[in-house]
Amino acid sequence: MSIYQTSYPELPLWQAGADTLLILKPYQMPVLLSLFALLVQRPALVTASTKPKNLLAAGYFLAESVCGPADSPMSDLVNLSSMTALEEATFGDYKKGSVSMTFESSNNSALSGSAADAEWDSFFPKNKGFISQDIENNTVLYSISGFHAMHCLDTARRVLEVHYNVASDASKNKVNTDAIYGSFYHLHHCLIYLREMVTCSADPVLKHIYFANGTASFGGDGTKHECRDFNALYNISDQSHEAAKMACGGSDE
C-alpha cells in the first residue's frame, strides 16, 4: 500500500483505489487541498508500481521551516528527529553562508502572460523543490520551504493575472479548470505561509522613500540585502535525482 500521511491525529479522508490511502490532520484540511492537486496531476505517485517501497508524501507541510523544524506532532515514522537529521545533513553548510543581493526594479521583470510564466518557471528546479529520504521500507518526499513559498507567490500571480485579464492561456486553464489550485482556501494558505516566511526572515534593511510634491513614493531599488544563496538551494534540490523522478511523474522531463 502507498500511504500519503501528514501526522497524527490521523483522519482517513480520501482513498484512490485499493492500494492508496491519504491520511490528513483534521485542522489542516484547507491547507492540504493542494496535495490533492499533486496527486491528480502526478498519477504516477498514486500507483504501487511506481516504486516497490511505500511513499510517504510529506508534500508542502513537513520539514519546511528554514527557522527550525516544525512543532506540530508527527507520525511515528516521519518524526522531528529524522527530519532534523536530514535537514542538517542536506542544508547544514548552506545555512551557515550568506550572499549579498541587490534588489532590482520590478520594471526589469516580465509583467504578465507567457513571458512572466517563463520567468517564474526558471526559479523552479526540475523536481519543483523536493528532496527524498528512505526510512525503513518507505521513501519520504519533502518539500523545501523556499520553493513552497515560490509556489505560493506564483499561484497568487497567476490568479491575479486571470483576474485582471492579462494571463496566458496556460494560467487561465490552470486557474479556471483546477478547482483546488485557484480556490480561496489555497490562496489563504499561501498568504499565511508567505506572511510566516516574511516574519521568519524579518529583514531589517532600510529602504528609501522619495517625496515629490508632498506625496511619498516607496522605493527600495538598489538596496543591498544579506540573503541565503537561492542558487545554491536550487542546485541542492535539482541534484536530488530520485525526488525529481517522483515529483515529475516518473521521469526527468
Short mmCIF file of C-alpha atoms in Angstrom, two decimals:
data_model
loop_
_atom_site.label_atom_id
_atom_site.label_comp_id
_atom_site.label_asym_id
_atom_site.label_seq_id
_atom_site.Cartn_x
_atom_site.Cartn_y
_atom_site.Cartn_z
CA MET A 1 0.00 0.00 0.00
CA SER A 2 1.18 3.52 -0.79
CA ILE A 3 0.43 5.81 2.15
CA TYR A 4 0.29 9.60 1.92
CA GLN A 5 0.46 10.73 5.51
CA THR A 6 0.95 14.05 7.27
CA SER A 7 0.84 13.44 11.01
CA TYR A 8 -1.14 12.24 13.99
CA PRO A 9 -4.05 12.59 14.84
CA GLU A 10 -4.96 10.73 11.67
CA LEU A 11 -8.11 11.27 9.64
CA PRO A 12 -8.61 8.90 6.67
CA LEU A 13 -10.20 11.36 4.25
CA TRP A 14 -9.78 10.04 0.73
CA GLN A 15 -8.99 6.73 -0.89
CA ALA A 16 -7.83 6.41 -4.51
CA GLY A 17 -8.13 2.73 -5.29
CA ALA A 18 -7.32 -0.25 -3.15
CA ASP A 19 -3.60 0.43 -2.87
CA THR A 20 -3.54 4.13 -1.98
CA LEU A 21 -4.67 5.92 1.17
CA LEU A 22 -4.37 9.57 2.11
CA ILE A 23 -4.33 10.48 5.82
CA LEU A 24 -4.69 14.10 6.86
CA LYS A 25 -4.67 16.13 10.05
CA PRO A 26 -8.23 17.43 10.61
CA TYR A 27 -7.23 21.07 11.12
CA GLN A 28 -5.05 21.03 8.02
CA MET A 29 -7.80 20.09 5.58
CA PRO A 30 -7.93 23.50 3.83
CA VAL A 31 -4.15 23.72 3.69
CA LEU A 32 -3.75 20.22 2.32
CA LEU A 33 -6.07 20.78 -0.62
CA SER A 34 -3.05 21.44 -2.81
CA LEU A 35 -1.83 17.92 -2.07
CA PHE A 36 -4.90 16.66 -3.92
CA ALA A 37 -3.76 18.65 -6.92
CA LEU A 38 -0.34 17.00 -6.70
CA LEU A 39 -1.92 13.55 -6.68
CA VAL A 40 -4.27 14.36 -9.55
CA GLN A 41 -1.59 15.99 -11.68
CA ARG A 42 1.05 13.33 -10.98
CA PRO A 43 -0.78 9.98 -11.31
CA ALA A 44 2.49 8.06 -11.15
CA LEU A 45 2.63 8.96 -7.48
CA VAL A 46 -0.54 7.01 -6.70
CA THR A 47 0.37 3.67 -8.24
CA ALA A 48 2.04 0.92 -6.28
CA SER A 49 4.12 0.00 -9.33
CA THR A 50 5.93 3.35 -9.29
CA LYS A 51 8.28 2.19 -6.53
CA PRO A 52 8.41 -1.06 -4.55
CA LYS A 53 8.65 0.90 -1.31
CA ASN A 54 5.84 2.84 0.32
CA LEU A 55 5.85 6.54 -0.49
CA LEU A 56 5.11 8.93 2.35
CA ALA A 57 4.44 12.28 0.70
CA ALA A 58 5.27 14.97 3.21
CA GLY A 59 4.25 17.37 0.48
CA TYR A 60 4.42 21.02 1.35
CA PHE A 61 3.69 20.52 5.01
CA LEU A 62 6.53 18.72 6.76
CA ALA A 63 10.13 19.73 7.47
CA GLU A 64 9.68 23.09 5.82
CA SER A 65 10.77 25.81 8.20
CA VAL A 66 14.12 27.46 7.49
CA CYS A 67 13.92 28.78 11.06
CA GLY A 68 13.86 25.26 12.53
CA PRO A 69 11.78 22.07 12.50
CA ALA A 70 8.01 22.26 12.70
CA ASP A 71 6.50 21.92 16.18
CA SER A 72 3.31 20.04 15.24
CA PRO A 73 3.02 16.36 16.26
CA MET A 74 4.33 13.98 13.57
CA SER A 75 3.63 10.38 12.74
CA ASP A 76 5.73 7.65 14.33
CA LEU A 77 7.68 7.22 11.10
CA VAL A 78 8.12 10.81 9.94
CA ASN A 79 9.30 12.46 13.15
CA LEU A 80 11.27 15.50 14.20
CA SER A 81 14.49 13.55 14.69
CA SER A 82 14.55 12.14 11.18
CA MET A 83 13.64 15.48 9.62
CA THR A 84 16.19 17.41 11.68
CA ALA A 85 18.93 14.94 10.78
CA LEU A 86 18.08 15.15 7.07
CA GLU A 87 17.89 18.94 7.18
CA GLU A 88 21.27 19.21 8.90
CA ALA A 89 22.94 16.74 6.55
CA THR A 90 21.49 18.41 3.46
CA PHE A 91 21.49 22.09 4.39
CA GLY A 92 23.97 22.37 7.28
CA ASP A 93 26.69 24.13 5.28
CA TYR A 94 24.15 26.03 3.20
CA LYS A 95 22.56 27.64 6.27
CA LYS A 96 25.93 28.91 7.52
CA GLY A 97 26.55 31.08 4.47
CA SER A 98 25.04 34.23 3.05
CA VAL A 99 25.33 36.29 -0.11
CA SER A 100 24.79 39.97 -0.85
CA MET A 101 21.80 40.66 -3.08
CA THR A 102 20.91 43.99 -4.67
CA PHE A 103 17.18 44.42 -5.17
CA GLU A 104 16.22 45.43 -8.69
CA SER A 105 13.29 47.39 -10.07
CA SER A 106 10.19 45.38 -10.89
CA ASN A 107 10.32 47.10 -14.27
CA ASN A 108 13.13 44.70 -15.14
CA SER A 109 10.82 41.69 -14.85
CA ALA A 110 8.20 40.39 -17.26
CA LEU A 111 4.85 41.96 -16.45
CA SER A 112 2.40 39.18 -17.31
CA GLY A 113 1.41 36.45 -19.72
CA SER A 114 3.66 33.78 -21.23
CA ALA A 115 6.82 35.83 -20.66
CA ALA A 116 6.04 36.04 -16.94
CA ASP A 117 5.25 32.31 -16.85
CA ALA A 118 8.68 31.52 -18.29
CA GLU A 119 10.44 33.87 -15.89
CA TRP A 120 8.75 32.40 -12.83
CA ASP A 121 9.26 28.83 -14.06
CA SER A 122 13.01 29.50 -14.17
CA PHE A 123 13.02 29.73 -10.36
CA PHE A 124 11.89 26.09 -10.00
CA PRO A 125 14.23 23.10 -10.43
CA LYS A 126 13.06 20.08 -12.39
CA ASN A 127 11.74 18.38 -9.28
CA LYS A 128 9.81 21.51 -8.21
CA GLY A 129 11.78 21.74 -4.95
CA PHE A 130 11.56 18.30 -3.36
CA ILE A 131 14.06 16.01 -1.67
CA SER A 132 13.57 12.42 -0.52
CA GLN A 133 14.66 10.22 2.36
CA ASP A 134 14.46 6.44 2.80
CA ILE A 135 13.13 5.41 6.22
CA GLU A 136 12.69 1.70 6.90
CA ASN A 137 10.68 0.44 3.90
CA ASN A 138 9.40 3.86 2.94
CA THR A 139 10.54 6.77 0.82
CA VAL A 140 9.55 10.11 2.34
CA LEU A 141 9.14 13.05 -0.03
CA TYR A 142 9.76 16.52 1.45
CA SER A 143 9.23 19.97 0.01
CA ILE A 144 11.85 22.67 0.59
CA SER A 145 10.36 25.79 2.18
CA GLY A 146 11.85 28.28 -0.23
CA PHE A 147 10.22 26.56 -3.19
CA HIS A 148 6.93 26.19 -1.36
CA ALA A 149 6.97 29.97 -0.88
CA MET A 150 7.84 30.44 -4.55
CA HIS A 151 4.92 28.17 -5.48
CA CYS A 152 2.62 30.31 -3.34
CA LEU A 153 3.81 33.52 -4.96
CA ASP A 154 3.43 32.02 -8.42
CA THR A 155 -0.08 30.84 -7.58
CA ALA A 156 -1.13 34.30 -6.39
CA ARG A 157 0.46 35.84 -9.50
CA ARG A 158 -1.47 33.57 -11.87
CA VAL A 159 -4.77 34.19 -10.07
CA LEU A 160 -4.20 37.96 -10.17
CA GLU A 161 -3.32 37.86 -13.86
CA VAL A 162 -6.52 35.96 -14.59
CA HIS A 163 -8.50 38.48 -12.53
CA TYR A 164 -7.01 41.42 -14.45
CA ASN A 165 -7.37 39.61 -17.79
CA VAL A 166 -3.64 39.67 -18.61
CA ALA A 167 -2.90 35.97 -18.08
CA SER A 168 -1.53 33.45 -20.54
CA ASP A 169 -3.79 30.68 -21.81
CA ALA A 170 -1.84 28.26 -19.63
CA SER A 171 -2.57 30.29 -16.49
CA LYS A 172 -6.23 30.72 -17.43
CA ASN A 173 -6.57 26.99 -17.91
CA LYS A 174 -4.82 26.19 -14.62
CA VAL A 175 -6.83 28.67 -12.55
CA ASN A 176 -10.21 28.11 -14.18
CA THR A 177 -10.18 24.32 -14.50
CA ASP A 178 -8.41 23.32 -11.29
CA ALA A 179 -10.90 23.95 -8.50
CA ILE A 180 -8.23 23.47 -5.85
CA TYR A 181 -5.37 25.50 -7.34
CA GLY A 182 -7.29 28.76 -7.67
CA SER A 183 -9.50 28.27 -4.62
CA PHE A 184 -9.81 30.79 -1.81
CA TYR A 185 -8.55 28.20 0.70
CA HIS A 186 -5.39 27.58 -1.31
CA LEU A 187 -4.73 31.31 -1.65
CA HIS A 188 -5.45 31.85 2.04
CA HIS A 189 -2.97 29.13 2.95
CA CYS A 190 -0.39 30.68 0.63
CA LEU A 191 -0.81 34.18 2.04
CA ILE A 192 -0.44 32.94 5.62
CA TYR A 193 2.60 30.88 4.66
CA LEU A 194 4.22 33.87 2.95
CA ARG A 195 3.47 36.01 5.99
CA GLU A 196 5.26 33.44 8.15
CA MET A 197 8.22 33.41 5.78
CA VAL A 198 8.47 37.22 5.96
CA THR A 199 8.32 37.22 9.76
CA CYS A 200 10.89 34.41 9.77
CA SER A 201 13.41 36.44 7.78
CA ALA A 202 12.49 39.77 9.47
CA ASP A 203 14.82 41.69 7.15
CA PRO A 204 15.97 44.95 8.87
CA VAL A 205 17.45 46.61 5.76
CA LEU A 206 16.18 50.17 5.31
CA LYS A 207 14.52 51.18 2.06
CA HIS A 208 14.37 54.77 0.92
CA ILE A 209 11.21 56.81 0.48
CA TYR A 210 11.02 59.54 -2.12
CA PHE A 211 8.89 62.62 -1.57
CA ALA A 212 7.55 64.57 -4.55
CA ASN A 213 5.04 67.36 -4.07
CA GLY A 214 4.25 66.07 -0.61
CA THR A 215 3.48 62.54 -1.85
CA ALA A 216 5.52 59.61 -0.59
CA SER A 217 6.80 57.08 -3.11
CA PHE A 218 8.27 53.88 -1.69
CA GLY A 219 11.45 52.82 -3.44
CA GLY A 220 13.95 50.19 -2.43
CA ASP A 221 15.61 49.58 -5.77
CA GLY A 222 19.37 49.28 -5.40
CA THR A 223 19.33 48.38 -1.71
CA LYS A 224 21.66 45.57 -0.65
CA HIS A 225 20.45 42.67 1.50
CA GLU A 226 22.26 39.78 3.16
CA CYS A 227 20.45 36.69 1.90
CA ARG A 228 20.59 32.95 1.72
CA ASP A 229 22.07 31.75 -1.58
CA PHE A 230 18.99 30.84 -3.61
CA ASN A 231 21.08 29.45 -6.46
CA ALA A 232 22.76 27.04 -4.05
CA LEU A 233 19.37 25.92 -2.73
CA TYR A 234 18.19 25.45 -6.30
CA ASN A 235 21.19 23.24 -7.04
CA ILE A 236 20.68 21.12 -3.91
CA SER A 237 17.11 20.41 -4.95
CA ASP A 238 17.96 19.92 -8.61
CA GLN A 239 20.59 17.33 -7.72
CA SER A 240 18.08 15.22 -5.79
CA HIS A 241 17.60 12.84 -8.70
CA GLU A 242 15.24 10.36 -7.07
CA ALA A 243 12.90 13.09 -5.84
CA ALA A 244 12.97 14.65 -9.29
CA LYS A 245 11.75 11.42 -10.85
CA MET A 246 8.90 11.10 -8.34
CA ALA A 247 7.83 14.75 -8.48
CA CYS A 248 7.89 14.79 -12.28
CA GLY A 249 5.75 11.70 -12.74
CA GLY A 250 8.47 9.09 -13.05
CA SER A 251 10.89 10.81 -15.45
CA ASP A 252 13.39 13.63 -15.57
CA GLU A 253 11.42 15.59 -18.15
#
